[in-house]
PDB file of N, CA and C in Angstrom:
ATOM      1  N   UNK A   1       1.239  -8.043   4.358  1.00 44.00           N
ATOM      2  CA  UNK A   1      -0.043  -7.436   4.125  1.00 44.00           C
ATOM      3  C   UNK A   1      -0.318  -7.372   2.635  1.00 44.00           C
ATOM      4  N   UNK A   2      -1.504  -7.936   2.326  1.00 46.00           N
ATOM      5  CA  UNK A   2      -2.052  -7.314   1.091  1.00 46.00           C
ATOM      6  C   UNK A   2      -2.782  -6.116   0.740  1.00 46.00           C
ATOM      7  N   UNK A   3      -2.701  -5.481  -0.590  1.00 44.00           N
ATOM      8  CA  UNK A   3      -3.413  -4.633  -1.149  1.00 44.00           C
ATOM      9  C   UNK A   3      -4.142  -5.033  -1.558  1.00 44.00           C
ATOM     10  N   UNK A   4      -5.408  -4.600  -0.538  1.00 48.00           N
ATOM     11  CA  UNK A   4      -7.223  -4.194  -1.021  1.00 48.00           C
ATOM     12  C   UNK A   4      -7.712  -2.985  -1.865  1.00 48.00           C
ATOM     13  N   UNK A   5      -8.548  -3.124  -3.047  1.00 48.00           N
ATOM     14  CA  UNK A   5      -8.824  -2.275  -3.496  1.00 48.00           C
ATOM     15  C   UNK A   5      -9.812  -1.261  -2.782  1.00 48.00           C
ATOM     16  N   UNK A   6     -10.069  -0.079  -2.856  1.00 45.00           N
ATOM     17  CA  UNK A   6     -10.650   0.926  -1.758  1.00 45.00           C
ATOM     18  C   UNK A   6     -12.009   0.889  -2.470  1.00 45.00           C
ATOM     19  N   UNK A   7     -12.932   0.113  -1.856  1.00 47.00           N
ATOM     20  CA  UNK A   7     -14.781   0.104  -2.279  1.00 47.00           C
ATOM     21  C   UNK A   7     -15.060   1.593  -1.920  1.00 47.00           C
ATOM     22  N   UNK A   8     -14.531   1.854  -1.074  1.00 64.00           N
ATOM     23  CA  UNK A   8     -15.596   2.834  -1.127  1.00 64.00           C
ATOM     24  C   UNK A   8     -14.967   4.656  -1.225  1.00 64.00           C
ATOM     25  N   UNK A   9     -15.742   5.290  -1.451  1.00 77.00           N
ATOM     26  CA  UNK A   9     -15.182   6.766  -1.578  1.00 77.00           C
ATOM     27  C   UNK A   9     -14.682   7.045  -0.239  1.00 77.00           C
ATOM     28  N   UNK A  10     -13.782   7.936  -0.232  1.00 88.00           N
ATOM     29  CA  UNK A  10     -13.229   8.219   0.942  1.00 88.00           C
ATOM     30  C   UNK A  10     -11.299   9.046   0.415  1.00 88.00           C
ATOM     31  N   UNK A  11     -10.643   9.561   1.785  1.00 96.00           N
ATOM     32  CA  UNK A  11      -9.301   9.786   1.385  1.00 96.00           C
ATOM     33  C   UNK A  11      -8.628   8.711   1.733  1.00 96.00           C
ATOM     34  N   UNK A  12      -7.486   8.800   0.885  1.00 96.00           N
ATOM     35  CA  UNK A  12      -6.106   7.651   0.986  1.00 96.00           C
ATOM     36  C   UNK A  12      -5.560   8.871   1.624  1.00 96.00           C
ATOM     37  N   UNK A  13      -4.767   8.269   2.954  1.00 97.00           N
ATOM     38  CA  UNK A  13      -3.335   9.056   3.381  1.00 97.00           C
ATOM     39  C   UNK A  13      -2.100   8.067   2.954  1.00 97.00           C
ATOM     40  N   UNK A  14      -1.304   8.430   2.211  1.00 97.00           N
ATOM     41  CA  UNK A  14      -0.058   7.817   2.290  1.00 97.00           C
ATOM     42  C   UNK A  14       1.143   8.367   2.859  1.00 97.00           C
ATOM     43  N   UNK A  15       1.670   7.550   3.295  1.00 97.00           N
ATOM     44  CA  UNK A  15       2.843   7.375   4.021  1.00 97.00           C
ATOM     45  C   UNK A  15       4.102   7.413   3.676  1.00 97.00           C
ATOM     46  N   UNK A  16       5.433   8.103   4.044  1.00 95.00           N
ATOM     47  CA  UNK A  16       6.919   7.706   3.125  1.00 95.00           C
ATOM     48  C   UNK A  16       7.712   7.336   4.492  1.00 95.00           C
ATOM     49  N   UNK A  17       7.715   6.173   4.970  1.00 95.00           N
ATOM     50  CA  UNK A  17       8.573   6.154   6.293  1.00 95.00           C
ATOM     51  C   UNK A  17       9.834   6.021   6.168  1.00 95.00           C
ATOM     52  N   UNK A  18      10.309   7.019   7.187  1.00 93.00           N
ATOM     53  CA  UNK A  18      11.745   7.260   7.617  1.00 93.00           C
ATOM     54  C   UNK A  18      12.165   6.995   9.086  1.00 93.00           C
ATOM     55  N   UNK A  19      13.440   6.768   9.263  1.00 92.00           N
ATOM     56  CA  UNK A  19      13.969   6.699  10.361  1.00 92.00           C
ATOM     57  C   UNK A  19      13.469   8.187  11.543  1.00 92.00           C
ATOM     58  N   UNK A  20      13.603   9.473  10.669  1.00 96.00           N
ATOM     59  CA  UNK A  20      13.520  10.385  11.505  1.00 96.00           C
ATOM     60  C   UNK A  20      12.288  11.471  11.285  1.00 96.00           C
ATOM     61  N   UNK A  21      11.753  11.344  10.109  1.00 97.00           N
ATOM     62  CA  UNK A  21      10.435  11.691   9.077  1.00 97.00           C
ATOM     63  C   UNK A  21       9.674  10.887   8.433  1.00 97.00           C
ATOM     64  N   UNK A  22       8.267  11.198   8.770  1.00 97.00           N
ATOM     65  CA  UNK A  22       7.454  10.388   7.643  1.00 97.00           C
ATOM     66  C   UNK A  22       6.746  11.619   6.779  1.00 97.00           C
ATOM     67  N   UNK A  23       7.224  11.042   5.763  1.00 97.00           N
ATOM     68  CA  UNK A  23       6.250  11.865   4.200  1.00 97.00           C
ATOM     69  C   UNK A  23       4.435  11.628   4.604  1.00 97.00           C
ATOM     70  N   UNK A  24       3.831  12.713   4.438  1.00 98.00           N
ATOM     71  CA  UNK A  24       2.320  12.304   4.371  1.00 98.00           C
ATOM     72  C   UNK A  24       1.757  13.263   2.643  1.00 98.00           C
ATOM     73  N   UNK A  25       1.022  12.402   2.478  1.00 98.00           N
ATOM     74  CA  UNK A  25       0.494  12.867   1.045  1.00 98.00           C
ATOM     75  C   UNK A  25      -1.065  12.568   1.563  1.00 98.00           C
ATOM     76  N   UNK A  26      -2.241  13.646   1.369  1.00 98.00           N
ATOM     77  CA  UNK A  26      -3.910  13.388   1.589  1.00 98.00           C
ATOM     78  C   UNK A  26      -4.710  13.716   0.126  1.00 98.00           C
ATOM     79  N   UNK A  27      -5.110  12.442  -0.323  1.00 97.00           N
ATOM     80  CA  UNK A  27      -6.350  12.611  -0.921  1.00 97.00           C
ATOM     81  C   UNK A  27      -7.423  13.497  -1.253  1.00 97.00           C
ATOM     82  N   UNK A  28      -7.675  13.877  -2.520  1.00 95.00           N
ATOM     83  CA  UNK A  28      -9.214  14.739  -2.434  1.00 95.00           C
ATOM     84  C   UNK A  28     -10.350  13.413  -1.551  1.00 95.00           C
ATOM     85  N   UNK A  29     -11.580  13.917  -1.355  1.00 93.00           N
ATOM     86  CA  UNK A  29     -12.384  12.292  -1.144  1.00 93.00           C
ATOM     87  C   UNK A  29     -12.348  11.687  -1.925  1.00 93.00           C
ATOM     88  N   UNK A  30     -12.542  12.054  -3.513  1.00 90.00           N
ATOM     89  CA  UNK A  30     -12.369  10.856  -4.247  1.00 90.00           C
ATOM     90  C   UNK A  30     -11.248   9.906  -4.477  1.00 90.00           C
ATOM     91  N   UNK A  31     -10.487  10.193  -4.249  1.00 87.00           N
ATOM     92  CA  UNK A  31      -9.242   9.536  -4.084  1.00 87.00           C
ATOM     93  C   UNK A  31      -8.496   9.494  -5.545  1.00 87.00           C
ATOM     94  N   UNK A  32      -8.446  10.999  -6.546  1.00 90.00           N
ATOM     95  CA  UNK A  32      -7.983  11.111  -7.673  1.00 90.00           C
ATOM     96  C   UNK A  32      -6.561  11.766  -7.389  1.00 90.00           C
ATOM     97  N   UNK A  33      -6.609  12.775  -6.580  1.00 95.00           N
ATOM     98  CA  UNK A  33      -5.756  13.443  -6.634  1.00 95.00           C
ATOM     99  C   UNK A  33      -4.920  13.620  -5.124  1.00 95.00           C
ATOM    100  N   UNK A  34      -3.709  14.149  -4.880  1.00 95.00           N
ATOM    101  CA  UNK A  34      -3.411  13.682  -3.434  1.00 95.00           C
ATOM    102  C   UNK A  34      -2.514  15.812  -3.530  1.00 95.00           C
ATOM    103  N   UNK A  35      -2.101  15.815  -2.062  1.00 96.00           N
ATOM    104  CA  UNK A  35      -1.907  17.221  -1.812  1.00 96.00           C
ATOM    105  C   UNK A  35      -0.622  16.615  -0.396  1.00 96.00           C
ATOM    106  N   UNK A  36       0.716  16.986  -0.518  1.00 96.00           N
ATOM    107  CA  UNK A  36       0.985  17.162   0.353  1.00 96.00           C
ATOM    108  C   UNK A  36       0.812  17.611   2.085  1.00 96.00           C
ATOM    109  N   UNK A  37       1.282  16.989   2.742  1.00 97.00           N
ATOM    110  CA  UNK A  37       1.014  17.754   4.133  1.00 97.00           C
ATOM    111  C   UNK A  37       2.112  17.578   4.666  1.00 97.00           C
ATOM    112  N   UNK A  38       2.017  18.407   5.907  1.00 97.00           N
ATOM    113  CA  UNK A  38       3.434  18.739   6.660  1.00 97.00           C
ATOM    114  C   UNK A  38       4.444  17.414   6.492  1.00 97.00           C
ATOM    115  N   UNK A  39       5.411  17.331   6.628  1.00 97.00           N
ATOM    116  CA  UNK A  39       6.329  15.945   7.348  1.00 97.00           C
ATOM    117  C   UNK A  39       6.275  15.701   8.667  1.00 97.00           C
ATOM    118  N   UNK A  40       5.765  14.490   9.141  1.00 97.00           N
ATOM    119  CA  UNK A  40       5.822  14.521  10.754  1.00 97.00           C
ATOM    120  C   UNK A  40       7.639  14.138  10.943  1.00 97.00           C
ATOM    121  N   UNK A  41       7.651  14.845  12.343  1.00 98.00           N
ATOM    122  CA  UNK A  41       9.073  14.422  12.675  1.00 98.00           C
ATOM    123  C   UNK A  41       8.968  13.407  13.535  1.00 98.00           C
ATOM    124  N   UNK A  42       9.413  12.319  13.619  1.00 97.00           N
ATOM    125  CA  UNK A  42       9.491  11.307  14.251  1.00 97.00           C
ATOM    126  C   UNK A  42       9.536  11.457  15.821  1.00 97.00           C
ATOM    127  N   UNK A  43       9.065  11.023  16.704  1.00 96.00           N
ATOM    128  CA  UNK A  43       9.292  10.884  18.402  1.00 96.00           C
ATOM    129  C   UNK A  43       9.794   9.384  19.027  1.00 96.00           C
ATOM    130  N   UNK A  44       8.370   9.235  19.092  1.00 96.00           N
ATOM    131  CA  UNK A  44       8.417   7.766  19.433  1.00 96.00           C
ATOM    132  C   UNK A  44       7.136   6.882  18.252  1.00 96.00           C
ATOM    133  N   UNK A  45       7.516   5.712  18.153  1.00 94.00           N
ATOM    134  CA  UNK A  45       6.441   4.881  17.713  1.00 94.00           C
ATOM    135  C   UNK A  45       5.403   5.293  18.015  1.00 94.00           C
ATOM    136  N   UNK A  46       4.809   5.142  19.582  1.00 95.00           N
ATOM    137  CA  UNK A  46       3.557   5.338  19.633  1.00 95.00           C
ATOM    138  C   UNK A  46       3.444   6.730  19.765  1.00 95.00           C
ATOM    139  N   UNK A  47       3.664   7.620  19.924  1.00 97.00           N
ATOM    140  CA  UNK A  47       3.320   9.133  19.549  1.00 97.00           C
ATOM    141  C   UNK A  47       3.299   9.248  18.046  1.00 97.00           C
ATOM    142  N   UNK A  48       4.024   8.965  16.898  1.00 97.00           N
ATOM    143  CA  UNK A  48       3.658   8.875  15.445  1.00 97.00           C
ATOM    144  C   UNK A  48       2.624   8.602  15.648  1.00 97.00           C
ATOM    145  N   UNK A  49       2.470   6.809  15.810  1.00 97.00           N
ATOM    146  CA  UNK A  49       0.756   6.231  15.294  1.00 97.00           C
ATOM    147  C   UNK A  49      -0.320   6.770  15.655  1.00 97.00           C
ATOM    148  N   UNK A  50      -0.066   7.681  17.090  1.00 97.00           N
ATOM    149  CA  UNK A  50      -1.287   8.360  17.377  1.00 97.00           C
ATOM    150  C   UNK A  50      -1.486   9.216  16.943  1.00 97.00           C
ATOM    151  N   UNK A  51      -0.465  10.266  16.146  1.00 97.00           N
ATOM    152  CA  UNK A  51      -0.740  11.552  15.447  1.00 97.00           C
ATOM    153  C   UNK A  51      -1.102  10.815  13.982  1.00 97.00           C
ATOM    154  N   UNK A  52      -1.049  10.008  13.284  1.00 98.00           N
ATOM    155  CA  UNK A  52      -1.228   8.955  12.120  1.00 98.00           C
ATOM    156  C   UNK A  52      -2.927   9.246  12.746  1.00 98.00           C
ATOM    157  N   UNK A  53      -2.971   8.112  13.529  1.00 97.00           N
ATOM    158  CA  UNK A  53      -4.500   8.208  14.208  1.00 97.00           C
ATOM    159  C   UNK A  53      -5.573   9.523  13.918  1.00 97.00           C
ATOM    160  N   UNK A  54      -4.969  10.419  14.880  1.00 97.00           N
ATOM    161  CA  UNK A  54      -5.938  11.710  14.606  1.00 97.00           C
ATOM    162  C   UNK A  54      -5.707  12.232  13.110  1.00 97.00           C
ATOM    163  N   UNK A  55      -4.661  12.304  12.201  1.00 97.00           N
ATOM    164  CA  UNK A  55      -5.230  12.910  10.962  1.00 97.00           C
ATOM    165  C   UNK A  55      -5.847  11.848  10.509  1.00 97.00           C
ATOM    166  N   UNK A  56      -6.250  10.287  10.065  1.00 97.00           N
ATOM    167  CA  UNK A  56      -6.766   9.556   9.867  1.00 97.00           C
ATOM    168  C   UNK A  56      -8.567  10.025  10.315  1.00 97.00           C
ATOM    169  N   UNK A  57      -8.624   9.799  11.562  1.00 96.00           N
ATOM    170  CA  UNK A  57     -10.166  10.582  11.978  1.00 96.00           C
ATOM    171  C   UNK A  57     -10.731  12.200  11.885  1.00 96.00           C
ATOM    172  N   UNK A  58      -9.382  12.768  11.926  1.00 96.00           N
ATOM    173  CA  UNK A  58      -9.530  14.195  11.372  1.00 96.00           C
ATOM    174  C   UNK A  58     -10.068  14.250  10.015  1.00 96.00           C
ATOM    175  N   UNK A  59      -9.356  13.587   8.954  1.00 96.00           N
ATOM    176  CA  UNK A  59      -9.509  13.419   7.353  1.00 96.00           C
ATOM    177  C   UNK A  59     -10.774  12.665   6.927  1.00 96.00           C
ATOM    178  N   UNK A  60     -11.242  11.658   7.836  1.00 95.00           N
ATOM    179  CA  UNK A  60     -11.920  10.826   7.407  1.00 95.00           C
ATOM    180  C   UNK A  60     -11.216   9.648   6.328  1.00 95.00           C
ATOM    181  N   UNK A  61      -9.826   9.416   6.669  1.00 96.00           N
ATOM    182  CA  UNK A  61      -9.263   8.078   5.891  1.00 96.00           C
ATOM    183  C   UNK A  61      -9.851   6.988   5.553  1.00 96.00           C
ATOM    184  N   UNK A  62     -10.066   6.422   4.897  1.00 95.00           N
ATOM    185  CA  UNK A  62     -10.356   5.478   4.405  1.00 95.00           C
ATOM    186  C   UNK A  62      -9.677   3.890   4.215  1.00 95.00           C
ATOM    187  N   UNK A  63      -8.233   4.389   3.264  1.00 95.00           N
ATOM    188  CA  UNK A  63      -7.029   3.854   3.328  1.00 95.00           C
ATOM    189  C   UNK A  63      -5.687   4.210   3.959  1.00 95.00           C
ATOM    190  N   UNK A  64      -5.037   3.596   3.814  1.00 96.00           N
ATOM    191  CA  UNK A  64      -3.331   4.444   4.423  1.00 96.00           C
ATOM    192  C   UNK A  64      -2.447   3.192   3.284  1.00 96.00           C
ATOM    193  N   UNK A  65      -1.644   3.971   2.504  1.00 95.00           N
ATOM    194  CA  UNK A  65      -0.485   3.460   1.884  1.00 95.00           C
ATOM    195  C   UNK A  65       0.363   3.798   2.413  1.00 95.00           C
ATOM    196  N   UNK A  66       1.314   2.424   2.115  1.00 94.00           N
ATOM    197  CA  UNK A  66       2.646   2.618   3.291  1.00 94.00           C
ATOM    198  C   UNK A  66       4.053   1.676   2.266  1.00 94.00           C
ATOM    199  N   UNK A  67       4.760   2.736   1.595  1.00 90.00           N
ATOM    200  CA  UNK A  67       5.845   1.699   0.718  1.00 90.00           C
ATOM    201  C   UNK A  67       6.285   0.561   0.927  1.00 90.00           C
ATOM    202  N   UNK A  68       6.618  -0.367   0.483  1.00 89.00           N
ATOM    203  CA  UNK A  68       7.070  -1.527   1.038  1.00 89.00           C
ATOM    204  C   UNK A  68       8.876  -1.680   0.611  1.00 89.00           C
ATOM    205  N   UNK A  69       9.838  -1.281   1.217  1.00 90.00           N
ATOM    206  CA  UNK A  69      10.992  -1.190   0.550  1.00 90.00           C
ATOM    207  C   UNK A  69      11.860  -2.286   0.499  1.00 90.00           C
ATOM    208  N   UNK A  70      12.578  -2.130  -0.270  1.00 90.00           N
ATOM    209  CA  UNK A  70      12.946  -3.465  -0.639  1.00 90.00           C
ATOM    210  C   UNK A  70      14.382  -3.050  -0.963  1.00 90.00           C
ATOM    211  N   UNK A  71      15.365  -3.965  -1.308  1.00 90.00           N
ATOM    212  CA  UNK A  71      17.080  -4.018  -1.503  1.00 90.00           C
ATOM    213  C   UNK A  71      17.057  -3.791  -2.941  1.00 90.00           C
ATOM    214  N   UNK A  72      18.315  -3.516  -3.667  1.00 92.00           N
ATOM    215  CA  UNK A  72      18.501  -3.514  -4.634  1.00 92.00           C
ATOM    216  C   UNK A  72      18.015  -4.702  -5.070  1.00 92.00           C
ATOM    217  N   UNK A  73      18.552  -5.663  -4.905  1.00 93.00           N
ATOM    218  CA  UNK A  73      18.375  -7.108  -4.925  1.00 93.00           C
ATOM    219  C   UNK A  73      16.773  -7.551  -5.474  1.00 93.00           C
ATOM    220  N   UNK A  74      16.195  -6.962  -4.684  1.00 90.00           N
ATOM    221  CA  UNK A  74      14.692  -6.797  -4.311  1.00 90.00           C
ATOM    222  C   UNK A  74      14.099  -7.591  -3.131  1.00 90.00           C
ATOM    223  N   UNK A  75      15.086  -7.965  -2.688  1.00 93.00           N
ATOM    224  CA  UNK A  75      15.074  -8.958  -1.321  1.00 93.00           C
ATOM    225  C   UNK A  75      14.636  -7.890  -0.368  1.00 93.00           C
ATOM    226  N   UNK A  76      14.083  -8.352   0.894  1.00 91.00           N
ATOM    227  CA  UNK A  76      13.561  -7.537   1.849  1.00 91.00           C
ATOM    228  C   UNK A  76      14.804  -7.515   2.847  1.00 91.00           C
ATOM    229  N   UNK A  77      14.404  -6.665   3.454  1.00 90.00           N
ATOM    230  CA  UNK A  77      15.723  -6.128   4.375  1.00 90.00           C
ATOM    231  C   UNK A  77      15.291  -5.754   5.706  1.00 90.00           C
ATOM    232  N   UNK A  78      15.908  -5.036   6.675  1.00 91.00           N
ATOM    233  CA  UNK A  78      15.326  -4.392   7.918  1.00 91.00           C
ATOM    234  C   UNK A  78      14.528  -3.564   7.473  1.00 91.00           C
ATOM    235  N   UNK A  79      14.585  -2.779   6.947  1.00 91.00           N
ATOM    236  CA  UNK A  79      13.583  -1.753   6.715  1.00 91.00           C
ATOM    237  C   UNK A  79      12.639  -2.307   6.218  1.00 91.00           C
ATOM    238  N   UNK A  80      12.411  -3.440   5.327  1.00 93.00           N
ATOM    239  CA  UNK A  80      10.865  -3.627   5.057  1.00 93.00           C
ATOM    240  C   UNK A  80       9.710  -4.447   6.296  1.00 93.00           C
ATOM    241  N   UNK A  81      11.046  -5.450   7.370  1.00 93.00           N
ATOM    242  CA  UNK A  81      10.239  -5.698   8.279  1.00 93.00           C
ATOM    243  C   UNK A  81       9.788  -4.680   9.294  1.00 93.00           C
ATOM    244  N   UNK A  82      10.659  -3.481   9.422  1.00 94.00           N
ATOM    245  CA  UNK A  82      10.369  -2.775  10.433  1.00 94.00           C
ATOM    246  C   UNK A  82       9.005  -1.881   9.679  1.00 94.00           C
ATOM    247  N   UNK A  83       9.015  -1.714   8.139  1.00 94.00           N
ATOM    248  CA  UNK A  83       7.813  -1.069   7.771  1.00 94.00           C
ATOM    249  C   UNK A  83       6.538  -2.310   8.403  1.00 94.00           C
ATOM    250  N   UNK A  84       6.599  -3.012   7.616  1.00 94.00           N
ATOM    251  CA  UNK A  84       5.539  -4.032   8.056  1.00 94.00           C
ATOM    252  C   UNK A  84       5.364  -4.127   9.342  1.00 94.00           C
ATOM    253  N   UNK A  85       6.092  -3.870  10.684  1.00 95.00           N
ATOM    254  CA  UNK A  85       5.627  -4.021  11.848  1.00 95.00           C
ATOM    255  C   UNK A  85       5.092  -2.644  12.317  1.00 95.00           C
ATOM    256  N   UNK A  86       5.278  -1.390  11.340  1.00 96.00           N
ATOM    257  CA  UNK A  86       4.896  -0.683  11.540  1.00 96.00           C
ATOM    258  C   UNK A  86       3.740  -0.228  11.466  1.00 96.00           C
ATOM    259  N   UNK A  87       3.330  -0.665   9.901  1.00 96.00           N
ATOM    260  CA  UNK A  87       1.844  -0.863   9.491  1.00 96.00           C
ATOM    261  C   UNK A  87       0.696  -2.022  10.247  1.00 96.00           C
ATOM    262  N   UNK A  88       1.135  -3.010  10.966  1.00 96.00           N
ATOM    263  CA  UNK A  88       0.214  -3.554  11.328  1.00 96.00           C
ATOM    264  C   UNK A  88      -0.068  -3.049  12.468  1.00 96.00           C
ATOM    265  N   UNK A  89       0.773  -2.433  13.494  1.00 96.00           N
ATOM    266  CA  UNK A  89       0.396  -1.484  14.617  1.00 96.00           C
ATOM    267  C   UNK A  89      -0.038  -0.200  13.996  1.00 96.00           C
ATOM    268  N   UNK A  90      -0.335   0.321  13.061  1.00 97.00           N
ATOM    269  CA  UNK A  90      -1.098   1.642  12.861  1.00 97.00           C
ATOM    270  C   UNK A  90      -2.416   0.823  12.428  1.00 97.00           C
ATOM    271  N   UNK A  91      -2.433  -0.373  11.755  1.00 96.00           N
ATOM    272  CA  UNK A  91      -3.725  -1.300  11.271  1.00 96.00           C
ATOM    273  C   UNK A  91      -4.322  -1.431  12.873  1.00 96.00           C
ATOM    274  N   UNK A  92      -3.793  -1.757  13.430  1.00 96.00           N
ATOM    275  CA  UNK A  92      -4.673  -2.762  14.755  1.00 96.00           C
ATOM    276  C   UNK A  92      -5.036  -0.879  15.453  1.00 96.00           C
ATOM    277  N   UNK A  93      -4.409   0.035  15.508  1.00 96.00           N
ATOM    278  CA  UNK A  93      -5.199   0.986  16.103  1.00 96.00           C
ATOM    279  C   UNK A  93      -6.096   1.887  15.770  1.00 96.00           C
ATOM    280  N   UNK A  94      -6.622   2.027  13.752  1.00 95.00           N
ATOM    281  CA  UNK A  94      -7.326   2.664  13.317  1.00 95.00           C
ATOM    282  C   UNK A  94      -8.202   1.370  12.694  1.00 95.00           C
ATOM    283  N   UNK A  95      -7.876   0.535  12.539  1.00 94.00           N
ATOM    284  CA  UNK A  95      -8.640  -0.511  11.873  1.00 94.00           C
ATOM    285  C   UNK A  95      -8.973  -0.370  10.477  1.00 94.00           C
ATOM    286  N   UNK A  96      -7.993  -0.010  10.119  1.00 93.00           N
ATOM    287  CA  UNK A  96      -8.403   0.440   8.519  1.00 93.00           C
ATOM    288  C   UNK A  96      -6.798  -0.528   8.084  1.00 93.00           C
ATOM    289  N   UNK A  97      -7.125  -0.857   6.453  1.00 82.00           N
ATOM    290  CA  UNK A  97      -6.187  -1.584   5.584  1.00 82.00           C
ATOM    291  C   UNK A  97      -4.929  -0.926   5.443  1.00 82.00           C
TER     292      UNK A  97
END
C-alpha cells in the first residue's frame, strides 16, 4: 500500500498493531494534533476491524495509519505481511486509505 496525502480535512486514526493490543491515537479534525484512546484488546480479526469500523464512523475518519514494521535488517518479516493483510481488510470494509 501506498501513502496518500489526506485532501481533505477530517481525523487520522492511527493504529500500533499488536499480537494482543492495538494502540489507537485520534486526531483533532484538522489533523494537527492526535489524543490517545483506549487500547483495544484483541479478539478476533473480524471483531477488531469492526470495532476499527465503528470508531472510524463514530469519529468521522478520514485516514487510518497503520506502521509498517520491518526487521532490523529492514527486510520485511511476518509481521509486516500480516500488517499489510491486515490493513487491506480494514481498507476493503471502511473504504478509506
Amino acid at each position: 500500500m501506498e501513502f496518500q496525502q489526506n485532501t481533505e480535512n477530517g481525523r487520522i486514526l492511527a493504529l500500533d498493531l499488536g499480537k494482543k493490543r492495538i494502540g489507537l491515537a485520534l486526531s483533532d479534525p484538522l489533523g494537527i494534533s492526535a489524543q490517545g484512546l483506549p487500547t483495544l484488546q484483541r479478539t478476533t480479526i473480524r471483531e477488531d476491524i469492526a470495532v476499527l469500523e465503528a470508531l472510524v464512523r463514530e469519529h468521522d475518519v478520514k485516514l487510518v495509519l497503520l506502521g509498517h514494521p520491518l526487521n532490523m535488517s529492514g527486510a520485511e518479516g511476518r509481521q509486516a505481511v500480516y500488517t499489510r493483510d491486515f490493513a487491506e481488510r480494514l481498507q476493503e470494509r471502511t473504504g478509506l486509505t
